[in-house]
Amino acid sequence: MSLGMYHQPVLKNRRTLLERAEKFISDIYFTDCNLRGRLHGESCPVEKLESFLSPKRIPFTEAIKQNFAPHKAGESFGPTWSTCWFRVALNVPSSWSSKEVHLLWESDGEALVWRDGQPVQGLTKEGEKTSYVISESLQEDEPHSLLLYIEVACNGLFGAGQGSMIAAPDPKRMFSVQKAELIVFHRNVQELLTDFEMMVDIVKELGDEDQRSFQALYTVNEMVNLCDPSDPGTFPRARSLATAFFNQRNGQSQHTAHAIGHCHIDSAWLWPYEETIRKCGRSWATVVRLMEKNPTFVFTCSQAQQFQWVKSWYPGLFSEIQQFVKKGQFIPVGGTWVEMDGNLPSGESMVRQFLEGQRFFNQEFGIYCKEFWLPDTFGYSAQLPQIMQGSGISNFLTQKLSWNLVNTFPHNTFFWEGLDGSKVLTHFPPGNSYEMKGKVEDLTKTVKNNKDKGRANHSAVLFGFGDGGGGPTQLMLDRLRRVQDTDGLPRVRMSTPDALFSALRSESELLCTWSGELFLELHNGTYTTEAQIKRGNRECESLLHDVEVASSLAACRDESFAYPAEKLRELWRLLLLNQFHDVIPGSCIELVVEDALRYYEDIRNSGSRLLKNALSALGSGGSSPAVFNSLPWERHEVIRVHREGDSVLALVQVPSVGLALVRPAEPLTPVSVTPQADGTVLMENGILRSVVNKDGTLASLCLVTSGREALLDGHKGNQFVLFDDVPLYWDAWDVMDYHLQTRKPVVEVVQAAHVLSSDPLRATVRFSLRVSEKTTITQDIVLDAMCPYLKFNTQVVWEESHKFLKVEFPVRVHSPSATYEIQFGHLQRPTHRNTSWDWARFEVWGHKWADLSEHNFGVALLNDCKYGHSVFKNTMTLSLLRAPKAPDAHADMGSHQFTYAIMPHAGSFQESSVIQCAYNMNCPLRPLQCSPQTGPWRTFSVSSAAVVLETIKQAEEQSRTLVLRLYESHGSTVTATICTSLPVKEAWHCDLLERRDQSRPAQLTTQGIRLQFEPFQIVSLLLVLR
Ligand SMILES: [Zn+2]
């Protein structure tokens, strides 16, 4: 190539030539004589700077009514989480005509500029945004005087961690505005600086084995020779050298990088929910400004909740966004309400994430998202592919598995096959980031790291500051524009997720398939951290389930009963919000935990009221005690009922999805509890026989009919164990493999096991243990008549630092794999540590139960609010409490209450109703009052035990129509008949968004609705009632 005349001589000293070019654009060295030093021209102070400090986050209209006082740059304000509003009067010197004029604003708090009552741009030093453009070329007739408001939040992009990013926030941090002045901005210097930066980076990134790197080296060196920083007349020649280099094209086979603007905003993390609303305002206002100047700029944005926030807080900005959505530049993605945790939400919760998300995107923008977008969560359930497909989504983008600590995930582009065989096209951007900066390094990494070379020739490059918001900058766009087709670098195309996935799908013949869950080998402490949040989630999932079932039935029975659709939507959205991927995992600051617990309290209060309304409609104003069963099978249980001011135990039999009066009934076999001479206590109910040691451990647990002992010889069940729990960095997130070496049984008995109560219906044995000076455990071991499991109602006063409490059951079962409940199904994980893939799963997640079975016998461990499990060889372990100190310094301190249960069983867990028992433990029978003539009645029953009727709700905006959601829970192919007492006119299959499939009416027979199921299949029906 001919790049013009070179200055001579050029020695073969790569290092000095490269560093010379670097120093020429350095913002630290030689700025007195280098190019960087020429970026800004004249400056002038702002005319007037005034401020007003607000402890609360207040709207603009309220802020501007306050009394503003004079403020000097450099003065401090704060503390953390307050807001300083600035009124800034500007007067641009008339001598600056035809110059580019910026307001230079450097502050350590995140700022938002308001102009004429509208948010116009975010300013954050950390996010490389310190300039607000007043004019690109100042004209005579433009206003030279201007009044701006600048809202400065007293927090940085990443909150206000004391000492380190994830440390608990420093509540006393003070902030300041270091610079507030008008400057003349030299755009020609900026453009040349960007050329230089890209050339220098090409030299460095391609390295000394690549001839292209040397071509860049000599070109950039000559650019330095040609350019005199003090003489802008020399710039064009330097620029044309760079342009000629950038325009040397690639061959046809080059990889394509699909550059997509992005701004990952955690809905709450190191800052509270309320601050996220403002992060959205700041980041998206900036994006809209960039779109005005760059018509090809495309930006993707997930989380319907954040759009909803912006809609209600910044309606002006929201309507600008709607315009850019129409133009195809601002692209809503993901289809969910928030970017939720991928492990812990229940199956129905995950469906609701998509239902609420997709419905919102459709209502506001007239679109349904085609891709699920979850770059930053801590593992992905094996049921997600089916849930995505059911929500109109067949593409998936994430990257978090690049964080695996042990094994490198083998693909970047592949088909992900879920539990039921559903497949989605999946892409992990090979750059392993969702916040690239459009730099050369991002592009070369994308090609080098791609593990599907030769199979997939397209990748995503997501650029823009993220996590704490911020988003793309003009500089990132300028970088990418220069190298759209530059020999040696991937081809760069400003693109959309749709274009990316279409390109990948059209060349997908060689792609591999990964079957089953995407397990993240890191952050495994998040199944346990912040136990109250986990408990709130589980309880509220079960409460909203019951409210929907009871309200659906009440609306069917009583025309005057109004189904509380709006209130339910509001409560669901709160629950879904708390499932955000730093809230339900417990990886957030204390302020967020407080908000989350308050939301759960709101759901509990309002949900209980709704349930009461529905149940009293069902009871039709009677006064005899009755119970309601929301689950699709008959239940026979001991419950506590209130009768004439007394609380008494009763054995009740309640039909499936129905109710029955409480009638005195005798158990076939009464429960007995007998203290033994050796200090142990024997508990029996005709199904189980257990011996409780003085220290609360189980010496024996026997299935009475077969005489089979469930516990391993010479071992004790219900053994509490304490571990040291000091991770490498991510405190709330991580439990490391080495913690297993620090196991210490809890042995100090405060109060030995003794009979607390003895009734033919229920026996309770209580004991308490001391874990440490301040931490104690008090437990009631409860055996109910006719109940196949032994319950452990547990109270812990927990005051620890970096400890992990678990409970162990070493069982007499030998099996290479254990089974764990997940969303709408279950899966197996190994109980051995053969390979690195096996031992990396030393701590795993599961929902209501885990089971270890051999042929014809097994033991299940049930729980009412825990998610962390492990089974190694014969020992089943449930994770109970952790004590991390960052980012919440008080995580999990205080008292806790939870229940787990052990259930030995003959046959398989499917045959012995483990799944049903776990549901029963999580969905208590609900008391109500009926007239004494009420016969037991049921509304639904299912002919196959394999099929669970999970959800009964009113269809969205369709009157007299119910949605039923069922799933196959055993892993079998079955036909099931749904029998109902409701007057069904028509039944239709529908998708998870409740869109009727006109080609698939459900088969109505005299027995009911006949349905076919394949293993773990989810089926949704619309029942149109007469
Ligand atoms: Zn995140």
PDB file of N, CA and C and ligand atoms in Angstrom, residues 264 266 339 376 434 467 580-582, ligand 1:
ATOM      1  N   HIS A 264     -26.529  -2.665  30.975  1.00  0.00           N
ATOM      2  CA  HIS A 264     -27.087  -3.561  31.992  1.00  0.00           C
ATOM      3  C   HIS A 264     -27.332  -2.748  33.262  1.00  0.00           C
ATOM      4  N   ASP A 266     -28.768  -3.204  36.931  1.00  0.00           N
ATOM      5  CA  ASP A 266     -29.299  -4.091  37.960  1.00  0.00           C
ATOM      6  C   ASP A 266     -30.473  -3.389  38.632  1.00  0.00           C
ATOM      7  N   GLU A 339     -34.864  -9.110  34.802  1.00  0.00           N
ATOM      8  CA  GLU A 339     -33.907 -10.183  34.547  1.00  0.00           C
ATOM      9  C   GLU A 339     -33.799 -10.967  35.848  1.00  0.00           C
ATOM     10  N   ASP A 376     -26.632 -11.989  33.037  1.00  0.00           N
ATOM     11  CA  ASP A 376     -25.905 -11.850  34.305  1.00  0.00           C
ATOM     12  C   ASP A 376     -26.529 -12.616  35.458  1.00  0.00           C
ATOM     13  N   TYR A 434     -20.941  -8.178  28.808  1.00  0.00           N
ATOM     14  CA  TYR A 434     -22.092  -7.469  28.268  1.00  0.00           C
ATOM     15  C   TYR A 434     -21.866  -5.972  28.409  1.00  0.00           C
ATOM     16  N   ASP A 467     -24.089  -2.746  34.555  1.00  0.00           N
ATOM     17  CA  ASP A 467     -24.328  -3.143  35.948  1.00  0.00           C
ATOM     18  C   ASP A 467     -24.958  -1.975  36.698  1.00  0.00           C
ATOM     19  N   PHE A 580     -35.406 -10.463  41.075  1.00  0.00           N
ATOM     20  CA  PHE A 580     -34.282  -9.911  40.318  1.00  0.00           C
ATOM     21  C   PHE A 580     -32.967 -10.605  40.715  1.00  0.00           C
ATOM     22  N   HIS A 581     -32.025 -10.685  39.785  1.00  0.00           N
ATOM     23  CA  HIS A 581     -30.849 -11.551  39.986  1.00  0.00           C
ATOM     24  C   HIS A 581     -29.794 -11.056  40.982  1.00  0.00           C
ATOM     25  N   ASP A 582     -30.094  -9.987  41.716  1.00  0.00           N
ATOM     26  CA  ASP A 582     -29.246  -9.683  42.880  1.00  0.00           C
ATOM     27  C   ASP A 582     -30.078  -9.549  44.142  1.00  0.00           C
TER      28      ASP A 582
HETATM   29 ZN    ZN B   1     -26.698  -7.841  36.852  1.00  0.00          ZN
END
